PDB file of C-alpha atoms in Angstrom:
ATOM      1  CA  UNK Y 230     106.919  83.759  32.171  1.00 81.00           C
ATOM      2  CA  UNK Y 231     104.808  82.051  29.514  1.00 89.00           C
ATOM      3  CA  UNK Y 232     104.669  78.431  29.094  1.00 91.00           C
ATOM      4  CA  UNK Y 233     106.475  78.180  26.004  1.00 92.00           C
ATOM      5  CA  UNK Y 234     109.258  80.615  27.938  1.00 92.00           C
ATOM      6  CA  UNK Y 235     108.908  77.897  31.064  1.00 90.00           C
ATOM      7  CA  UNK Y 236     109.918  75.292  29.112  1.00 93.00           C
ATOM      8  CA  UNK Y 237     112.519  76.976  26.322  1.00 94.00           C
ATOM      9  CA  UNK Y 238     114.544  77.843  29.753  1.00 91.00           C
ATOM     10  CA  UNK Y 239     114.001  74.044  31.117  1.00 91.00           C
ATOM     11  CA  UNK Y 240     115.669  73.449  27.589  1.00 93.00           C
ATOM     12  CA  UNK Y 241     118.242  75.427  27.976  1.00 92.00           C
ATOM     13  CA  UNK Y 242     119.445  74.519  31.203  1.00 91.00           C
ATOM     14  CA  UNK Y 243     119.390  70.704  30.485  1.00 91.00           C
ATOM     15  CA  UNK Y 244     121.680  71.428  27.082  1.00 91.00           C
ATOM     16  CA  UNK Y 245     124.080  73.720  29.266  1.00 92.00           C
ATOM     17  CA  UNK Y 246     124.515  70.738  31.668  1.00 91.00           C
ATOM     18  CA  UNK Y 247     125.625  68.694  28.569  1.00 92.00           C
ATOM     19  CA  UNK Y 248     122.625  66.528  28.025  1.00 92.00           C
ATOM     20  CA  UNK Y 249     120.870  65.749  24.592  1.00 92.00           C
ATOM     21  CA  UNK Y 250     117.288  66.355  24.562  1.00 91.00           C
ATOM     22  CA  UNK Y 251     115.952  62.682  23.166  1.00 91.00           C
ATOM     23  CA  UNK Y 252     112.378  62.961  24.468  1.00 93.00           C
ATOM     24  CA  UNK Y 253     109.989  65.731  25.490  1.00 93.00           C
ATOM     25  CA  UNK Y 254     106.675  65.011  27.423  1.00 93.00           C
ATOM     26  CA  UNK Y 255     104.447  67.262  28.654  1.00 94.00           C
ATOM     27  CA  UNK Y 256     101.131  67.191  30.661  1.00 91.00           C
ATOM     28  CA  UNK Y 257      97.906  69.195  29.053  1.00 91.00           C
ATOM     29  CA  UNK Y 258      98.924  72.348  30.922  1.00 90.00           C
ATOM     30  CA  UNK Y 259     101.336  72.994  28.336  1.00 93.00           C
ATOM     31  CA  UNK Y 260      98.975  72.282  25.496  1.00 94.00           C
ATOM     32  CA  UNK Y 261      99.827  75.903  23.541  1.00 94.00           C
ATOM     33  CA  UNK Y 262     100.676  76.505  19.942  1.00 94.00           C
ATOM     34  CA  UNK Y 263     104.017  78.501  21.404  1.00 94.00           C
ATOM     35  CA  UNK Y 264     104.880  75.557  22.897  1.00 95.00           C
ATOM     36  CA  UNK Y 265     104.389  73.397  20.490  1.00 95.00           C
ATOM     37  CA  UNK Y 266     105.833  75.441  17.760  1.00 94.00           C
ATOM     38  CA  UNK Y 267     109.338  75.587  19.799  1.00 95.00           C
ATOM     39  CA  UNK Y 268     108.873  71.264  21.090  1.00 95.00           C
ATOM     40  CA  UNK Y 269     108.356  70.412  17.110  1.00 94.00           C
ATOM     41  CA  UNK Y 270     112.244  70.735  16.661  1.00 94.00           C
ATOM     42  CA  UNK Y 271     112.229  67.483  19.673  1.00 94.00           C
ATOM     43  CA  UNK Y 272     111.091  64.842  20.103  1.00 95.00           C
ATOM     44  CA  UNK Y 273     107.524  64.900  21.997  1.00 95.00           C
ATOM     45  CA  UNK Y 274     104.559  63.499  23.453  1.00 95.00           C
ATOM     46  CA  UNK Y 275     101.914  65.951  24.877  1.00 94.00           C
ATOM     47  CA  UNK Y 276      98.852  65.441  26.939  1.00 93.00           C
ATOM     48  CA  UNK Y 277      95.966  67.290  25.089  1.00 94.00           C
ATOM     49  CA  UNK Y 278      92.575  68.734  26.281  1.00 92.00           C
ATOM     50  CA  UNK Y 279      89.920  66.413  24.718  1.00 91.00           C
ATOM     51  CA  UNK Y 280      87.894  69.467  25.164  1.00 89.00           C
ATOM     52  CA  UNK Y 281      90.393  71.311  23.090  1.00 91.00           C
ATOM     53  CA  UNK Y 282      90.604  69.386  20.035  1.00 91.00           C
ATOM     54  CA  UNK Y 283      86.487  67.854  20.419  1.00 91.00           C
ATOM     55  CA  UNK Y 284      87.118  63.887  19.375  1.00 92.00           C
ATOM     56  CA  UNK Y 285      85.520  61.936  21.118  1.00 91.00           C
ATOM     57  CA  UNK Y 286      86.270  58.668  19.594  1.00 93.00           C
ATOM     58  CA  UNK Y 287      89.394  56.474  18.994  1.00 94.00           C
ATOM     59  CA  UNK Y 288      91.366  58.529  16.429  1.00 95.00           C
ATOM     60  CA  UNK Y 289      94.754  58.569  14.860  1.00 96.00           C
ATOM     61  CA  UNK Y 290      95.450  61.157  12.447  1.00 95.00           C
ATOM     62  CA  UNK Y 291      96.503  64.468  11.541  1.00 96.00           C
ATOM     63  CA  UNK Y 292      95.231  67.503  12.776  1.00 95.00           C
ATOM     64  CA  UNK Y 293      95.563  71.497  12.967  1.00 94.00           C
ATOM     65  CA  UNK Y 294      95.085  73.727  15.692  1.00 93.00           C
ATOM     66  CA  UNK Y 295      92.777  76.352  15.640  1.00 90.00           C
ATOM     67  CA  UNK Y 296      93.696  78.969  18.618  1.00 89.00           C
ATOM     68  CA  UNK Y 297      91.959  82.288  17.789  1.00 88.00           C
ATOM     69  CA  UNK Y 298      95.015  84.082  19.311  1.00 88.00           C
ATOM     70  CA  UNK Y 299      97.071  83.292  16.364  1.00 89.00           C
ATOM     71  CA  UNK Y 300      96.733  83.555  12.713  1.00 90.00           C
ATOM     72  CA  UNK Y 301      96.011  81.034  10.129  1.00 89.00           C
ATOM     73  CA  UNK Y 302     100.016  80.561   9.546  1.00 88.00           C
ATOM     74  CA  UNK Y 303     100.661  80.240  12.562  1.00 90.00           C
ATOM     75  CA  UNK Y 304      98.497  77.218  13.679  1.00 93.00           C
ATOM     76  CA  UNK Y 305     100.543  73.511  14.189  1.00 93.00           C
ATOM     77  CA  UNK Y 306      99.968  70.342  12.384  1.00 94.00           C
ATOM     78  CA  UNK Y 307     101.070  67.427  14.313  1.00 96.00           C
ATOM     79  CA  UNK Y 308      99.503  63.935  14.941  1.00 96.00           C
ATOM     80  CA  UNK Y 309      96.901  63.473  17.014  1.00 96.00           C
ATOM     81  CA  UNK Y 310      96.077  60.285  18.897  1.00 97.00           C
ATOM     82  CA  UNK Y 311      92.922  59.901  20.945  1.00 96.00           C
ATOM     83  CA  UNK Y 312      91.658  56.877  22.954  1.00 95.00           C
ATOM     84  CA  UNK Y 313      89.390  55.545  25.791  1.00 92.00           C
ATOM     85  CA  UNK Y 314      89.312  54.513  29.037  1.00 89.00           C
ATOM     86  CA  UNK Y 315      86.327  52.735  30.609  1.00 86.00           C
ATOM     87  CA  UNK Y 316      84.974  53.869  34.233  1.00 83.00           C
ATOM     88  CA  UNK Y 317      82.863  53.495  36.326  1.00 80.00           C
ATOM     89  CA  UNK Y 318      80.472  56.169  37.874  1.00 76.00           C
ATOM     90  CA  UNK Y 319      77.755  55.743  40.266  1.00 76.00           C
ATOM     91  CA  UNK Y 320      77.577  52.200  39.184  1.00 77.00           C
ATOM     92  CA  UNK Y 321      77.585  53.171  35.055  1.00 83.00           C
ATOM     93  CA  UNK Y 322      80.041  52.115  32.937  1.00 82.00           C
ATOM     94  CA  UNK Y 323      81.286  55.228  31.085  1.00 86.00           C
ATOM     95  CA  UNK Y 324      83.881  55.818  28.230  1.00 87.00           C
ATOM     96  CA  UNK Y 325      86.429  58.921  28.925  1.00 90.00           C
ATOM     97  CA  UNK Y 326      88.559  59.948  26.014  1.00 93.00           C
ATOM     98  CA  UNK Y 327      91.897  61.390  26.490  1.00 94.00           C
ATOM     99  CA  UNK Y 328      94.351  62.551  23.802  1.00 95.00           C
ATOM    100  CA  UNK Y 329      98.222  63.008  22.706  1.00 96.00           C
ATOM    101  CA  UNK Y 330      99.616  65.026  20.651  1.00 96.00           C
ATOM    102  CA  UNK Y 331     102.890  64.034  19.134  1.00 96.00           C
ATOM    103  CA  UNK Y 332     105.202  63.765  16.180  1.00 96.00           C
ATOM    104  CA  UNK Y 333     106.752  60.407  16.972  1.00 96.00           C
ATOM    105  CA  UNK Y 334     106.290  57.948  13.851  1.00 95.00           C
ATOM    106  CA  UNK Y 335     105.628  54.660  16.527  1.00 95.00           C
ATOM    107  CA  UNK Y 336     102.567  52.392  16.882  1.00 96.00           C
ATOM    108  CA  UNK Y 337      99.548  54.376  18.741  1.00 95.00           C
ATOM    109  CA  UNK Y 338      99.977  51.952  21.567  1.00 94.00           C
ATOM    110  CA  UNK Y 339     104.017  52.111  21.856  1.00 95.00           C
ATOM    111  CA  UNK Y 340     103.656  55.885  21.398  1.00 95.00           C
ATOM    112  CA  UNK Y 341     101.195  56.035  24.923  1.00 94.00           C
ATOM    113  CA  UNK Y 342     102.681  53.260  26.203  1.00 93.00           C
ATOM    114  CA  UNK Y 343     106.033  55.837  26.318  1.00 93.00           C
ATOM    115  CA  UNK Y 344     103.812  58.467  27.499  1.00 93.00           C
ATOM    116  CA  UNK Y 345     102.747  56.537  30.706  1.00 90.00           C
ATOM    117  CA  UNK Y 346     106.471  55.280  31.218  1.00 90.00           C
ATOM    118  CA  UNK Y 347     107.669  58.745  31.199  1.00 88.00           C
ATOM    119  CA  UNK Y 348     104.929  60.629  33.089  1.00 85.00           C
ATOM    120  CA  UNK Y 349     104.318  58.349  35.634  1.00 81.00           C
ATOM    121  CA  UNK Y 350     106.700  57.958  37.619  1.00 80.00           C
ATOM    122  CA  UNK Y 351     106.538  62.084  37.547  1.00 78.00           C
ATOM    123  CA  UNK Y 352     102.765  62.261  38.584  1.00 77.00           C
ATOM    124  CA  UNK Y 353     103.421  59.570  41.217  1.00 77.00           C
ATOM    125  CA  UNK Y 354     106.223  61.764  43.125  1.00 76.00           C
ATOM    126  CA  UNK Y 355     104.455  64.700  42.751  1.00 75.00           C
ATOM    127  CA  UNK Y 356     101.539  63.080  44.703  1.00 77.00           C
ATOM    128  CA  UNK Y 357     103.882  61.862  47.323  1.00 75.00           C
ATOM    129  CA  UNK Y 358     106.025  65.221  47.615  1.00 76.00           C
ATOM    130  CA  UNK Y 359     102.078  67.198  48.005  1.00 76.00           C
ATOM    131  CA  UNK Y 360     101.773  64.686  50.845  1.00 73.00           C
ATOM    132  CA  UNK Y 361     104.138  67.091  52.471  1.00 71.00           C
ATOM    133  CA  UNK Y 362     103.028  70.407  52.221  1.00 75.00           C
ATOM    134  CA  UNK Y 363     102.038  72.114  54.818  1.00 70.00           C
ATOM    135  CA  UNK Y 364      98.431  74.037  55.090  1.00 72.00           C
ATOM    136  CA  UNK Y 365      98.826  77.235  54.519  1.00 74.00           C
ATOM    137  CA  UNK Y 366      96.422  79.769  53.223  1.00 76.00           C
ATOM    138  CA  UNK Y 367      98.991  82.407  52.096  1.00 75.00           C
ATOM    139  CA  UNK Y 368      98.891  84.156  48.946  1.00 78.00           C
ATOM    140  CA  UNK Y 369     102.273  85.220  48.618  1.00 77.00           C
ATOM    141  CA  UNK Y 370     104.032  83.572  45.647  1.00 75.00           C
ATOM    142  CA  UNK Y 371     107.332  83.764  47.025  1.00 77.00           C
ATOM    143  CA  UNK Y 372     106.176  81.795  50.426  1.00 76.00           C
ATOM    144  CA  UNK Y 373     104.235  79.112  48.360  1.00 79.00           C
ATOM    145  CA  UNK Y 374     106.883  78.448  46.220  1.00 79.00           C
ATOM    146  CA  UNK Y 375     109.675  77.741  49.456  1.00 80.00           C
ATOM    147  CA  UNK Y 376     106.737  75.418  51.395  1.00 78.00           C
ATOM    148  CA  UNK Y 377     106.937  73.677  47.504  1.00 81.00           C
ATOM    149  CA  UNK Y 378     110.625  73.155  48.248  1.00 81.00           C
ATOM    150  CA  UNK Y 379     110.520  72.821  51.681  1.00 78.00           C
ATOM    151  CA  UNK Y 380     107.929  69.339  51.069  1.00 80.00           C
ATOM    152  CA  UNK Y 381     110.591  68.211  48.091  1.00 80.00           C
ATOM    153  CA  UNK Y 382     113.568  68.497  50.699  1.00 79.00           C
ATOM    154  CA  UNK Y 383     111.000  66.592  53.852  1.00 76.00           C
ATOM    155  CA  UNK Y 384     110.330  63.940  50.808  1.00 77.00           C
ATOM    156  CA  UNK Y 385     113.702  63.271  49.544  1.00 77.00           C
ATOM    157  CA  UNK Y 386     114.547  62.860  53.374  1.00 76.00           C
ATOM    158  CA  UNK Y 387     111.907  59.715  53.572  1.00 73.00           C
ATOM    159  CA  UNK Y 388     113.367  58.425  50.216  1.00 76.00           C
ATOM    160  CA  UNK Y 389     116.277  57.929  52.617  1.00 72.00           C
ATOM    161  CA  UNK Y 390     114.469  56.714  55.327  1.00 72.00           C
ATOM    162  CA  UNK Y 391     111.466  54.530  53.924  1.00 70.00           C
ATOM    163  CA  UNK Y 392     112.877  51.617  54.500  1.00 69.00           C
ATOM    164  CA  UNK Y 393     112.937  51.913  58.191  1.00 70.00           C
ATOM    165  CA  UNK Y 394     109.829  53.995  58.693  1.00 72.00           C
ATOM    166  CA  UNK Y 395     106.329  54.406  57.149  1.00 74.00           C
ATOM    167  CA  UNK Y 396     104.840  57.549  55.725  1.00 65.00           C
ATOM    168  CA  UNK Y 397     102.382  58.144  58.592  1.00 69.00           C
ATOM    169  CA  UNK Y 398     105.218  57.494  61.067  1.00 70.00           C
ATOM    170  CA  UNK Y 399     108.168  59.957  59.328  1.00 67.00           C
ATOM    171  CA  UNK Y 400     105.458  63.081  59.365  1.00 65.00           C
ATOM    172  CA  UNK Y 401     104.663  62.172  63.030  1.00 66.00           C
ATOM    173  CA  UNK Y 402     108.539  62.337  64.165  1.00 66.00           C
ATOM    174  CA  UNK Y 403     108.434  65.861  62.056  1.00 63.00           C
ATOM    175  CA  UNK Y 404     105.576  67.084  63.985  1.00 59.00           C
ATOM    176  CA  UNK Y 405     107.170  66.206  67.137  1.00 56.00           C
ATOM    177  CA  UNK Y 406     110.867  67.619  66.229  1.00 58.00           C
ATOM    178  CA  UNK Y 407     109.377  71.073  64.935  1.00 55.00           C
ATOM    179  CA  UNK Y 408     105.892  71.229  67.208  1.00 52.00           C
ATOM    180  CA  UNK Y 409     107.290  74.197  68.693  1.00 53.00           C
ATOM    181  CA  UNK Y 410     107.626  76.309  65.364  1.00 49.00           C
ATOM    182  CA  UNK Y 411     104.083  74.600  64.144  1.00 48.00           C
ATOM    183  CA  UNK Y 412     102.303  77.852  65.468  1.00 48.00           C
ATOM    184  CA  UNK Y 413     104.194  80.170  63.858  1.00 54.00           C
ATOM    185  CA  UNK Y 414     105.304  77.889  60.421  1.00 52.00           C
ATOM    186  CA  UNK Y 415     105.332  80.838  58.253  1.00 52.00           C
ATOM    187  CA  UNK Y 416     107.308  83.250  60.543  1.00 57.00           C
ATOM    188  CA  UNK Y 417     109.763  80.735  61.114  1.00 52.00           C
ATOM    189  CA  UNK Y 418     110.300  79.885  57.696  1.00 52.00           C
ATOM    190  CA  UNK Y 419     110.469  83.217  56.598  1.00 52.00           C
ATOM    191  CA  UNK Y 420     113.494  83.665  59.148  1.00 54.00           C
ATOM    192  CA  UNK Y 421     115.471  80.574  59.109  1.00 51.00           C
ATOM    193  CA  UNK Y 422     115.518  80.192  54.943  1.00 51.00           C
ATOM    194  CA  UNK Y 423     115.520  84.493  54.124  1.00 54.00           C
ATOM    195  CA  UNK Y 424     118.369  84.266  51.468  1.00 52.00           C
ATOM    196  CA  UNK Y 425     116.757  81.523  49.576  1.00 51.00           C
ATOM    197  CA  UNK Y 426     113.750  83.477  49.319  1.00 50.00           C
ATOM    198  CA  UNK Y 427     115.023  86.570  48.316  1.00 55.00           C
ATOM    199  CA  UNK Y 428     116.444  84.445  45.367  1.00 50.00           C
ATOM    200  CA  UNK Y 429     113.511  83.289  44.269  1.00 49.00           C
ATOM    201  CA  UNK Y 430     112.218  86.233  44.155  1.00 52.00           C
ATOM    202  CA  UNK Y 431     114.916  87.725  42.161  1.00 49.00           C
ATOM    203  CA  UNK Y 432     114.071  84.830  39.681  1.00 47.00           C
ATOM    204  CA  UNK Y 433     110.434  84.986  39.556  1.00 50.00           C
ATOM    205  CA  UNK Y 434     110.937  89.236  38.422  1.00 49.00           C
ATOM    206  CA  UNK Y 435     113.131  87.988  35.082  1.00 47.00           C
TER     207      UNK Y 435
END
C-alpha cells in the first residue's frame, strides 16, 4: 500500500466506526503530495523534512511543493511553518530547524503547540511499546509485524500493572514465565498465534 492508501483506509475505518475526523497529524514519513492532496479536505498538521522544503530559518508562509514525480498541476500549496530548536553538540550550541505543514488558520505557536499535544503522547508509547520487542533478526514481514503486536499486547498488560511493578521488574517476571520458549521465540510464536498470522497476511496481499 502507498502512504496516501495507508492513511485513506485509517480514514475510512475511523468514519465507519461513527467518528468525525476533527484533526489529522502526521509525522514526516507521510510528507507526500498524495497524501497531502487527500488530508487537504481535513483538518491537518504534518511534520515536514526541513531537507525537503530547504528553510532554514524561522518562516511562516505559503509554499508549493515541487516533487518531480508529479506535474506542475499537481503540486500542493499549503502553509508552511518552520522554527528552531537550540542544542547542544559536543559542547556547541547549535540551531536545528524543523517544519509543519498545515492548513490550520491559528497562531504559529498554538498551531505547534497542537502538534506536540497530539503527537506526543503517540511518540512516547511507541517508545515504551519498542521497549518490548523482542530481538529478532527475521526478515519475514508477516513475523515482524505479530512480535509488533505481541510488544503492544506485553505493554498494555503493564499499563495494568504499573502501579504495582516497575518496567525492569514486569520484563523480568516475563522472562521467567516464558524462559522455556525463549530459545525457540519464533517457533513458538509461529505455533501458538497461526490464525492471526495467516490474517495478516491475507491483509498485507490487498
Amino acid at each position: 500500500m502507498t502512504k496516501d492508501e495507508v492513511v485513506k483506509a485509517l480514514v475510512e475505518q475511523v468514519v465507519a466506526m461513527g467518528f468525525k475526523v476533527r484533526l489529522m497529524t502526521l509525522d514526516a514519513g507521510f510528507y507526500t503530495v498524495d497524501v497531502l492532496n487527500f488530508v487537504s479536505q481535513f483538518k491537518y498538521v504534518i511534520a515536514v523534512p526541513v531537507g525537503d522544503v530547504k528553510v532554514y530559518q524561522e518562516f511562516d508562509g505559503e509554499y508549493e511543493t515541487n516533487s518531480k514525480r508529479h506535474r506542475k498541476d499537481e503540486q500542493v500549496k499549503f502553509r508552511l511553518l518552520v522554527y528552531s530548536k537550540e542544542k547542544v553538540r559536543r559542547k556547541k550550541r547549535t540551531l536545528v530547524y524543523f517544519a509543519r505543514a498545515t492548513n490550520l488558520n491559528l497562531p504559529k505557536g498554538e498551531v505547534l503547540d497542537l502538534y506536540n499535544k497530539v503527537r506526543g503522547p503517540i511518540e512516547t508509547s511507541y517508545r515504551n511499546i519498542k521497549a518490548f520487542l523482542p530481538f529478532t533478526s527475521s526478515t519475514k514481514f508477516v513475523f515482524r509485524t505479530l512480535i509488533f503486536v505481541l510488544a503492544i499486547v506485553l505493554y498494555s498488560l503493564y499499563t495494568v500493572f504499573k502501579g504495582e511493578v516497575r518496567r525492569e521488574q514486569f520484563r523480568l517476571l516475563l522472562i521467567l514465565l516464558f524462559s522455556d520458549d525463549l530459545f525457540y521465540l519464533r517457533d513458538f510464536l509461529l505455533k501458538s498465534v497461526e490464525p492471526l498470522i495467516n490474517n495478516i497476511d491475507l491483509f498485507s496481499r490487498r
